[in-house]
Amino acid sequence: MSATSQYKLNQGRGRKLGTRSRRLTRCMTKISFLAENLATSLSLKLMVGD
């Protein structure tokens, strides 16, 4: 196996992993964003004393 073909193989595998991790990262950011919003709204409610 030549170095170039091995590199291409690794690139393909990396791309597949990259998309999955990127999707996961996006999901995690969305979750953390929602959690942050929830925390801020709760703290605001507590500060107001609603």
Short mmCIF file of N, CA and C in Angstrom, two decimals:
data_model
loop_
_atom_site.label_atom_id
_atom_site.label_comp_id
_atom_site.label_asym_id
_atom_site.label_seq_id
_atom_site.Cartn_x
_atom_site.Cartn_y
_atom_site.Cartn_z
N MET A 1 0.85 -1.19 0.00
CA MET A 1 0.00 0.00 0.00
C MET A 1 0.89 1.25 0.00
N SER A 2 0.61 2.15 -0.90
CA SER A 2 1.41 3.38 -0.98
C SER A 2 0.96 4.37 0.09
N ALA A 3 1.81 5.33 0.36
CA ALA A 3 1.52 6.32 1.40
C ALA A 3 0.31 7.17 1.03
N THR A 4 0.18 7.48 -0.28
CA THR A 4 -0.93 8.35 -0.71
C THR A 4 -2.27 7.67 -0.51
N SER A 5 -2.37 6.39 -0.89
CA SER A 5 -3.65 5.68 -0.74
C SER A 5 -4.00 5.53 0.73
N GLN A 6 -2.98 5.31 1.56
CA GLN A 6 -3.23 5.19 3.00
C GLN A 6 -3.72 6.53 3.55
N TYR A 7 -3.13 7.60 3.05
CA TYR A 7 -3.52 8.95 3.47
C TYR A 7 -4.97 9.23 3.09
N LYS A 8 -5.33 8.83 1.85
CA LYS A 8 -6.70 9.03 1.37
C LYS A 8 -7.68 8.23 2.23
N LEU A 9 -7.29 7.02 2.59
CA LEU A 9 -8.13 6.17 3.42
C LEU A 9 -8.37 6.84 4.78
N ASN A 10 -7.28 7.36 5.35
CA ASN A 10 -7.38 8.04 6.64
C ASN A 10 -8.23 9.30 6.53
N GLN A 11 -8.09 10.01 5.42
CA GLN A 11 -8.87 11.22 5.20
C GLN A 11 -10.36 10.90 5.17
N GLY A 12 -10.71 9.84 4.44
CA GLY A 12 -12.11 9.43 4.34
C GLY A 12 -12.68 9.06 5.69
N ARG A 13 -11.89 8.31 6.45
CA ARG A 13 -12.34 7.90 7.77
C ARG A 13 -12.49 9.12 8.68
N GLY A 14 -11.53 10.03 8.57
CA GLY A 14 -11.55 11.25 9.37
C GLY A 14 -12.75 12.11 9.05
N ARG A 15 -13.10 12.16 7.77
CA ARG A 15 -14.24 12.97 7.34
C ARG A 15 -15.52 12.40 7.95
N LYS A 16 -15.64 11.06 7.91
CA LYS A 16 -16.84 10.41 8.44
C LYS A 16 -16.96 10.69 9.94
N LEU A 17 -15.83 10.58 10.64
CA LEU A 17 -15.81 10.83 12.07
C LEU A 17 -16.07 12.30 12.35
N GLY A 18 -15.52 13.16 11.49
CA GLY A 18 -15.66 14.60 11.66
C GLY A 18 -17.11 15.05 11.62
N THR A 19 -17.87 14.52 10.65
CA THR A 19 -19.27 14.92 10.52
C THR A 19 -20.06 14.47 11.74
N ARG A 20 -19.77 13.27 12.21
CA ARG A 20 -20.49 12.74 13.37
C ARG A 20 -20.19 13.58 14.61
N SER A 21 -18.90 13.87 14.82
CA SER A 21 -18.52 14.65 15.99
C SER A 21 -19.06 16.07 15.89
N ARG A 22 -19.11 16.60 14.66
CA ARG A 22 -19.62 17.95 14.48
C ARG A 22 -21.10 18.00 14.83
N ARG A 23 -21.83 16.95 14.41
CA ARG A 23 -23.26 16.88 14.71
C ARG A 23 -23.46 16.78 16.22
N LEU A 24 -22.61 15.96 16.85
CA LEU A 24 -22.67 15.77 18.29
C LEU A 24 -22.38 17.08 19.01
N THR A 25 -21.37 17.79 18.51
CA THR A 25 -20.99 19.07 19.11
C THR A 25 -22.15 20.06 19.01
N ARG A 26 -22.79 20.07 17.84
CA ARG A 26 -23.92 20.98 17.63
C ARG A 26 -25.04 20.64 18.62
N CYS A 27 -25.28 19.35 18.81
CA CYS A 27 -26.32 18.90 19.73
C CYS A 27 -25.98 19.32 21.15
N MET A 28 -24.70 19.14 21.53
CA MET A 28 -24.25 19.49 22.87
C MET A 28 -24.37 20.99 23.10
N THR A 29 -24.02 21.78 22.09
CA THR A 29 -24.11 23.24 22.24
C THR A 29 -25.56 23.66 22.42
N LYS A 30 -26.44 23.01 21.67
CA LYS A 30 -27.87 23.32 21.75
C LYS A 30 -28.38 23.01 23.16
N ILE A 31 -27.98 21.84 23.68
CA ILE A 31 -28.40 21.42 25.01
C ILE A 31 -27.88 22.37 26.07
N SER A 32 -26.58 22.72 25.97
CA SER A 32 -25.99 23.62 26.96
C SER A 32 -26.63 25.00 26.87
N PHE A 33 -26.96 25.42 25.64
CA PHE A 33 -27.60 26.72 25.44
C PHE A 33 -28.97 26.74 26.11
N LEU A 34 -29.73 25.66 25.91
CA LEU A 34 -31.06 25.56 26.51
C LEU A 34 -30.96 25.52 28.03
N ALA A 35 -29.99 24.77 28.53
CA ALA A 35 -29.78 24.66 29.98
C ALA A 35 -29.43 26.03 30.56
N GLU A 36 -28.59 26.77 29.84
CA GLU A 36 -28.18 28.10 30.29
C GLU A 36 -29.39 29.03 30.34
N ASN A 37 -30.21 28.97 29.29
CA ASN A 37 -31.42 29.80 29.24
C ASN A 37 -32.35 29.47 30.39
N LEU A 38 -32.50 28.17 30.65
CA LEU A 38 -33.36 27.71 31.74
C LEU A 38 -32.83 28.22 33.07
N ALA A 39 -31.52 28.11 33.26
CA ALA A 39 -30.89 28.56 34.51
C ALA A 39 -31.07 30.06 34.71
N THR A 40 -30.89 30.83 33.64
CA THR A 40 -31.03 32.29 33.75
C THR A 40 -32.48 32.67 34.06
N SER A 41 -33.42 32.02 33.40
CA SER A 41 -34.84 32.34 33.63
C SER A 41 -35.24 31.97 35.06
N LEU A 42 -34.70 30.84 35.56
CA LEU A 42 -35.00 30.42 36.92
C LEU A 42 -34.41 31.39 37.93
N SER A 43 -33.17 31.80 37.71
CA SER A 43 -32.51 32.73 38.63
C SER A 43 -33.22 34.08 38.61
N LEU A 44 -33.70 34.49 37.43
CA LEU A 44 -34.43 35.76 37.33
C LEU A 44 -35.73 35.66 38.12
N LYS A 45 -36.41 34.53 38.01
CA LYS A 45 -37.67 34.32 38.73
C LYS A 45 -37.41 34.36 40.24
N LEU A 46 -36.28 33.76 40.65
CA LEU A 46 -35.94 33.74 42.07
C LEU A 46 -35.60 35.14 42.56
N MET A 47 -34.89 35.91 41.74
CA MET A 47 -34.51 37.27 42.11
C MET A 47 -35.75 38.16 42.24
N VAL A 48 -36.68 37.98 41.30
CA VAL A 48 -37.92 38.77 41.34
C VAL A 48 -38.81 38.28 42.49
N GLY A 49 -38.71 36.97 42.75
CA GLY A 49 -39.53 36.39 43.82
C GLY A 49 -40.92 36.08 43.32
N ASP A 50 -41.00 35.61 42.08
CA ASP A 50 -42.29 35.32 41.47
C ASP A 50 -42.82 33.99 42.01
#
